[in-house]
Amino acid sequence: MDNWRKSSYSGEGDGNNCVEIATHPTHAAVRDSKAPAGATLTFPAEAFATFVEALKAHSPGRPA
């Protein structure tokens, strides 16, 4: 995978400490942005989408 991207919330104030994701029609991969050559976690696309939606639903400042 070579289409890695970081969250728009990762920036100077956070020291650029974040995870990066790369998506594919069948799966999503996650890695540590500070160690891009390290290990990655891979999830089925549907499971990752469900996970992200759950995070959004329970984020502070957002209605549940």
PDB file of N, CA and C in Angstrom:
ATOM      1  N   MET A   1       0.844  -1.185   0.000  1.00  0.00           N
ATOM      2  CA  MET A   1       0.000   0.000   0.000  1.00  0.00           C
ATOM      3  C   MET A   1       0.878   1.232   0.000  1.00  0.00           C
ATOM      4  N   ASP A   2       0.505   2.190  -0.784  1.00  0.00           N
ATOM      5  CA  ASP A   2       1.304   3.399  -0.800  1.00  0.00           C
ATOM      6  C   ASP A   2       0.448   4.657  -0.758  1.00  0.00           C
ATOM      7  N   ASN A   3      -0.816   4.524  -0.440  1.00  0.00           N
ATOM      8  CA  ASN A   3      -1.718   5.666  -0.354  1.00  0.00           C
ATOM      9  C   ASN A   3      -2.014   5.983   1.112  1.00  0.00           C
ATOM     10  N   TRP A   4      -0.967   6.178   1.912  1.00  0.00           N
ATOM     11  CA  TRP A   4      -1.126   6.428   3.342  1.00  0.00           C
ATOM     12  C   TRP A   4      -1.497   7.880   3.582  1.00  0.00           C
ATOM     13  N   ARG A   5      -2.357   8.109   4.591  1.00  0.00           N
ATOM     14  CA  ARG A   5      -2.723   9.483   4.961  1.00  0.00           C
ATOM     15  C   ARG A   5      -2.924   9.572   6.463  1.00  0.00           C
ATOM     16  N   LYS A   6      -2.626  10.757   6.985  1.00  0.00           N
ATOM     17  CA  LYS A   6      -2.794  11.032   8.407  1.00  0.00           C
ATOM     18  C   LYS A   6      -4.078  11.810   8.624  1.00  0.00           C
ATOM     19  N   SER A   7      -4.561  11.754   9.826  1.00  0.00           N
ATOM     20  CA  SER A   7      -5.736  12.527  10.203  1.00  0.00           C
ATOM     21  C   SER A   7      -5.460  14.019  10.064  1.00  0.00           C
ATOM     22  N   SER A   8      -6.476  14.764   9.684  1.00  0.00           N
ATOM     23  CA  SER A   8      -6.342  16.220   9.621  1.00  0.00           C
ATOM     24  C   SER A   8      -6.171  16.812  11.024  1.00  0.00           C
ATOM     25  N   TYR A   9      -6.453  16.035  12.059  1.00  0.00           N
ATOM     26  CA  TYR A   9      -6.277  16.490  13.433  1.00  0.00           C
ATOM     27  C   TYR A   9      -4.831  16.361  13.891  1.00  0.00           C
ATOM     28  N   SER A  10      -4.000  15.683  13.140  1.00  0.00           N
ATOM     29  CA  SER A  10      -2.591  15.520  13.477  1.00  0.00           C
ATOM     30  C   SER A  10      -1.848  16.738  12.961  1.00  0.00           C
ATOM     31  N   GLY A  11      -1.204  17.439  13.858  1.00  0.00           N
ATOM     32  CA  GLY A  11      -0.501  18.644  13.428  1.00  0.00           C
ATOM     33  C   GLY A  11       0.581  19.039  14.405  1.00  0.00           C
ATOM     34  N   GLU A  12       1.085  20.230  14.230  1.00  0.00           N
ATOM     35  CA  GLU A  12       2.185  20.728  15.041  1.00  0.00           C
ATOM     36  C   GLU A  12       1.899  20.637  16.543  1.00  0.00           C
ATOM     37  N   GLY A  13       0.709  21.009  16.966  1.00  0.00           N
ATOM     38  CA  GLY A  13       0.362  20.977  18.382  1.00  0.00           C
ATOM     39  C   GLY A  13       0.378  19.577  18.967  1.00  0.00           C
ATOM     40  N   ASP A  14       0.205  18.585  18.125  1.00  0.00           N
ATOM     41  CA  ASP A  14       0.197  17.197  18.574  1.00  0.00           C
ATOM     42  C   ASP A  14       1.550  16.526  18.368  1.00  0.00           C
ATOM     43  N   GLY A  15       2.533  17.288  17.896  1.00  0.00           N
ATOM     44  CA  GLY A  15       3.838  16.708  17.624  1.00  0.00           C
ATOM     45  C   GLY A  15       3.814  15.732  16.464  1.00  0.00           C
ATOM     46  N   ASN A  16       2.771  15.817  15.646  1.00  0.00           N
ATOM     47  CA  ASN A  16       2.606  14.903  14.509  1.00  0.00           C
ATOM     48  C   ASN A  16       2.557  13.442  14.924  1.00  0.00           C
ATOM     49  N   ASN A  17       2.188  13.170  16.166  1.00  0.00           N
ATOM     50  CA  ASN A  17       2.032  11.793  16.638  1.00  0.00           C
ATOM     51  C   ASN A  17       0.645  11.325  16.267  1.00  0.00           C
ATOM     52  N   CYS A  18       0.585  10.415  15.368  1.00  0.00           N
ATOM     53  CA  CYS A  18      -0.719   9.984  14.881  1.00  0.00           C
ATOM     54  C   CYS A  18      -0.581   8.623  14.213  1.00  0.00           C
ATOM     55  N   VAL A  19      -1.686   8.070  13.870  1.00  0.00           N
ATOM     56  CA  VAL A  19      -1.681   6.878  13.032  1.00  0.00           C
ATOM     57  C   VAL A  19      -1.988   7.313  11.604  1.00  0.00           C
ATOM     58  N   GLU A  20      -1.596   6.495  10.673  1.00  0.00           N
ATOM     59  CA  GLU A  20      -1.908   6.716   9.269  1.00  0.00           C
ATOM     60  C   GLU A  20      -2.763   5.547   8.801  1.00  0.00           C
ATOM     61  N   ILE A  21      -3.612   5.825   7.823  1.00  0.00           N
ATOM     62  CA  ILE A  21      -4.412   4.740   7.255  1.00  0.00           C
ATOM     63  C   ILE A  21      -4.240   4.713   5.745  1.00  0.00           C
ATOM     64  N   ALA A  22      -4.419   3.542   5.198  1.00  0.00           N
ATOM     65  CA  ALA A  22      -4.466   3.349   3.748  1.00  0.00           C
ATOM     66  C   ALA A  22      -5.671   2.455   3.489  1.00  0.00           C
ATOM     67  N   THR A  23      -6.494   2.853   2.553  1.00  0.00           N
ATOM     68  CA  THR A  23      -7.707   2.073   2.284  1.00  0.00           C
ATOM     69  C   THR A  23      -7.641   1.429   0.908  1.00  0.00           C
ATOM     70  N   HIS A  24      -8.365   0.359   0.813  1.00  0.00           N
ATOM     71  CA  HIS A  24      -8.474  -0.439  -0.401  1.00  0.00           C
ATOM     72  C   HIS A  24      -9.925  -0.914  -0.414  1.00  0.00           C
ATOM     73  N   PRO A  25     -10.488  -1.262  -1.538  1.00  0.00           N
ATOM     74  CA  PRO A  25     -11.891  -1.687  -1.534  1.00  0.00           C
ATOM     75  C   PRO A  25     -12.201  -2.840  -0.574  1.00  0.00           C
ATOM     76  N   THR A  26     -11.236  -3.706  -0.308  1.00  0.00           N
ATOM     77  CA  THR A  26     -11.517  -4.861   0.545  1.00  0.00           C
ATOM     78  C   THR A  26     -10.950  -4.771   1.954  1.00  0.00           C
ATOM     79  N   HIS A  27     -10.060  -3.815   2.219  1.00  0.00           N
ATOM     80  CA  HIS A  27      -9.458  -3.724   3.544  1.00  0.00           C
ATOM     81  C   HIS A  27      -8.904  -2.329   3.820  1.00  0.00           C
ATOM     82  N   ALA A  28      -8.582  -2.091   5.083  1.00  0.00           N
ATOM     83  CA  ALA A  28      -7.936  -0.858   5.522  1.00  0.00           C
ATOM     84  C   ALA A  28      -6.734  -1.250   6.361  1.00  0.00           C
ATOM     85  N   ALA A  29      -5.653  -0.515   6.208  1.00  0.00           N
ATOM     86  CA  ALA A  29      -4.445  -0.773   6.983  1.00  0.00           C
ATOM     87  C   ALA A  29      -4.144   0.442   7.846  1.00  0.00           C
ATOM     88  N   VAL A  30      -3.576   0.198   9.016  1.00  0.00           N
ATOM     89  CA  VAL A  30      -3.247   1.251   9.976  1.00  0.00           C
ATOM     90  C   VAL A  30      -1.798   1.068  10.398  1.00  0.00           C
ATOM     91  N   ARG A  31      -1.059   2.186  10.502  1.00  0.00           N
ATOM     92  CA  ARG A  31       0.323   2.125  10.974  1.00  0.00           C
ATOM     93  C   ARG A  31       0.638   3.356  11.815  1.00  0.00           C
ATOM     94  N   ASP A  32       1.716   3.283  12.567  1.00  0.00           N
ATOM     95  CA  ASP A  32       2.194   4.394  13.392  1.00  0.00           C
ATOM     96  C   ASP A  32       2.943   5.372  12.499  1.00  0.00           C
ATOM     97  N   SER A  33       2.537   6.643  12.500  1.00  0.00           N
ATOM     98  CA  SER A  33       3.180   7.619  11.628  1.00  0.00           C
ATOM     99  C   SER A  33       4.634   7.881  12.003  1.00  0.00           C
ATOM    100  N   LYS A  34       5.003   7.599  13.251  1.00  0.00           N
ATOM    101  CA  LYS A  34       6.388   7.804  13.680  1.00  0.00           C
ATOM    102  C   LYS A  34       7.284   6.650  13.246  1.00  0.00           C
ATOM    103  N   ALA A  35       6.712   5.530  12.878  1.00  0.00           N
ATOM    104  CA  ALA A  35       7.477   4.345  12.467  1.00  0.00           C
ATOM    105  C   ALA A  35       6.837   3.717  11.234  1.00  0.00           C
ATOM    106  N   PRO A  36       6.831   4.428  10.114  1.00  0.00           N
ATOM    107  CA  PRO A  36       6.122   3.929   8.934  1.00  0.00           C
ATOM    108  C   PRO A  36       6.664   2.624   8.369  1.00  0.00           C
ATOM    109  N   ALA A  37       7.904   2.292   8.669  1.00  0.00           N
ATOM    110  CA  ALA A  37       8.461   1.025   8.176  1.00  0.00           C
ATOM    111  C   ALA A  37       8.119  -0.138   9.105  1.00  0.00           C
ATOM    112  N   GLY A  38       7.468   0.162  10.227  1.00  0.00           N
ATOM    113  CA  GLY A  38       7.112  -0.875  11.194  1.00  0.00           C
ATOM    114  C   GLY A  38       5.888  -1.664  10.775  1.00  0.00           C
ATOM    115  N   ALA A  39       5.343  -2.354  11.723  1.00  0.00           N
ATOM    116  CA  ALA A  39       4.193  -3.227  11.488  1.00  0.00           C
ATOM    117  C   ALA A  39       2.941  -2.436  11.139  1.00  0.00           C
ATOM    118  N   THR A  40       2.034  -3.081  10.434  1.00  0.00           N
ATOM    119  CA  THR A  40       0.723  -2.512  10.136  1.00  0.00           C
ATOM    120  C   THR A  40      -0.355  -3.471  10.633  1.00  0.00           C
ATOM    121  N   LEU A  41      -1.498  -2.919  10.910  1.00  0.00           N
ATOM    122  CA  LEU A  41      -2.675  -3.707  11.247  1.00  0.00           C
ATOM    123  C   LEU A  41      -3.620  -3.607  10.057  1.00  0.00           C
ATOM    124  N   THR A  42      -4.185  -4.715   9.647  1.00  0.00           N
ATOM    125  CA  THR A  42      -5.086  -4.734   8.501  1.00  0.00           C
ATOM    126  C   THR A  42      -6.446  -5.264   8.938  1.00  0.00           C
ATOM    127  N   PHE A  43      -7.493  -4.574   8.494  1.00  0.00           N
ATOM    128  CA  PHE A  43      -8.865  -4.912   8.866  1.00  0.00           C
ATOM    129  C   PHE A  43      -9.729  -5.021   7.617  1.00  0.00           C
ATOM    130  N   PRO A  44     -10.750  -5.871   7.642  1.00  0.00           N
ATOM    131  CA  PRO A  44     -11.714  -5.874   6.537  1.00  0.00           C
ATOM    132  C   PRO A  44     -12.351  -4.487   6.426  1.00  0.00           C
ATOM    133  N   ALA A  45     -12.587  -4.022   5.223  1.00  0.00           N
ATOM    134  CA  ALA A  45     -13.108  -2.668   4.994  1.00  0.00           C
ATOM    135  C   ALA A  45     -14.400  -2.403   5.769  1.00  0.00           C
ATOM    136  N   GLU A  46     -15.311  -3.343   5.761  1.00  0.00           N
ATOM    137  CA  GLU A  46     -16.597  -3.146   6.448  1.00  0.00           C
ATOM    138  C   GLU A  46     -16.409  -3.004   7.960  1.00  0.00           C
ATOM    139  N   ALA A  47     -15.540  -3.816   8.538  1.00  0.00           N
ATOM    140  CA  ALA A  47     -15.285  -3.740   9.982  1.00  0.00           C
ATOM    141  C   ALA A  47     -14.633  -2.408  10.340  1.00  0.00           C
ATOM    142  N   PHE A  48     -13.710  -1.936   9.517  1.00  0.00           N
ATOM    143  CA  PHE A  48     -13.044  -0.665   9.791  1.00  0.00           C
ATOM    144  C   PHE A  48     -14.028   0.493   9.687  1.00  0.00           C
ATOM    145  N   ALA A  49     -14.897   0.451   8.692  1.00  0.00           N
ATOM    146  CA  ALA A  49     -15.909   1.506   8.541  1.00  0.00           C
ATOM    147  C   ALA A  49     -16.834   1.543   9.753  1.00  0.00           C
ATOM    148  N   THR A  50     -17.235   0.395  10.262  1.00  0.00           N
ATOM    149  CA  THR A  50     -18.078   0.327  11.456  1.00  0.00           C
ATOM    150  C   THR A  50     -17.338   0.916  12.662  1.00  0.00           C
ATOM    151  N   PHE A  51     -16.053   0.590  12.797  1.00  0.00           N
ATOM    152  CA  PHE A  51     -15.228   1.124  13.878  1.00  0.00           C
ATOM    153  C   PHE A  51     -15.160   2.654  13.809  1.00  0.00           C
ATOM    154  N   VAL A  52     -14.892   3.203  12.637  1.00  0.00           N
ATOM    155  CA  VAL A  52     -14.790   4.655  12.477  1.00  0.00           C
ATOM    156  C   VAL A  52     -16.124   5.329  12.793  1.00  0.00           C
ATOM    157  N   GLU A  53     -17.216   4.768  12.336  1.00  0.00           N
ATOM    158  CA  GLU A  53     -18.533   5.349  12.629  1.00  0.00           C
ATOM    159  C   GLU A  53     -18.812   5.345  14.132  1.00  0.00           C
ATOM    160  N   ALA A  54     -18.409   4.280  14.830  1.00  0.00           N
ATOM    161  CA  ALA A  54     -18.592   4.220  16.285  1.00  0.00           C
ATOM    162  C   ALA A  54     -17.758   5.290  16.969  1.00  0.00           C
ATOM    163  N   LEU A  55     -16.547   5.524  16.493  1.00  0.00           N
ATOM    164  CA  LEU A  55     -15.711   6.587  17.067  1.00  0.00           C
ATOM    165  C   LEU A  55     -16.363   7.945  16.874  1.00  0.00           C
ATOM    166  N   LYS A  56     -16.850   8.193  15.682  1.00  0.00           N
ATOM    167  CA  LYS A  56     -17.510   9.467  15.398  1.00  0.00           C
ATOM    168  C   LYS A  56     -18.721   9.668  16.293  1.00  0.00           C
ATOM    169  N   ALA A  57     -19.484   8.623  16.519  1.00  0.00           N
ATOM    170  CA  ALA A  57     -20.711   8.717  17.316  1.00  0.00           C
ATOM    171  C   ALA A  57     -20.423   9.007  18.771  1.00  0.00           C
ATOM    172  N   HIS A  58     -19.234   8.638  19.252  1.00  0.00           N
ATOM    173  CA  HIS A  58     -18.910   8.808  20.668  1.00  0.00           C
ATOM    174  C   HIS A  58     -17.836   9.858  20.908  1.00  0.00           C
ATOM    175  N   SER A  59     -17.568  10.694  19.921  1.00  0.00           N
ATOM    176  CA  SER A  59     -16.571  11.748  20.082  1.00  0.00           C
ATOM    177  C   SER A  59     -17.111  12.861  20.954  1.00  0.00           C
ATOM    178  N   PRO A  60     -16.274  13.410  21.838  1.00  0.00           N
ATOM    179  CA  PRO A  60     -16.710  14.547  22.658  1.00  0.00           C
ATOM    180  C   PRO A  60     -17.144  15.705  21.773  1.00  0.00           C
ATOM    181  N   GLY A  61     -18.206  16.351  22.158  1.00  0.00           N
ATOM    182  CA  GLY A  61     -18.696  17.489  21.396  1.00  0.00           C
ATOM    183  C   GLY A  61     -19.610  17.136  20.242  1.00  0.00           C
ATOM    184  N   ARG A  62     -19.823  15.853  20.017  1.00  0.00           N
ATOM    185  CA  ARG A  62     -20.725  15.415  18.954  1.00  0.00           C
ATOM    186  C   ARG A  62     -21.940  14.754  19.596  1.00  0.00           C
ATOM    187  N   PRO A  63     -23.093  14.984  19.048  1.00  0.00           N
ATOM    188  CA  PRO A  63     -24.267  14.295  19.588  1.00  0.00           C
ATOM    189  C   PRO A  63     -24.147  12.788  19.404  1.00  0.00           C
ATOM    190  N   ALA A  64     -24.602  12.043  20.377  1.00  0.00           N
ATOM    191  CA  ALA A  64     -24.519  10.575  20.316  1.00  0.00           C
ATOM    192  C   ALA A  64     -25.557   9.996  19.407  1.00  0.00           C
TER     193      ALA A  64
END
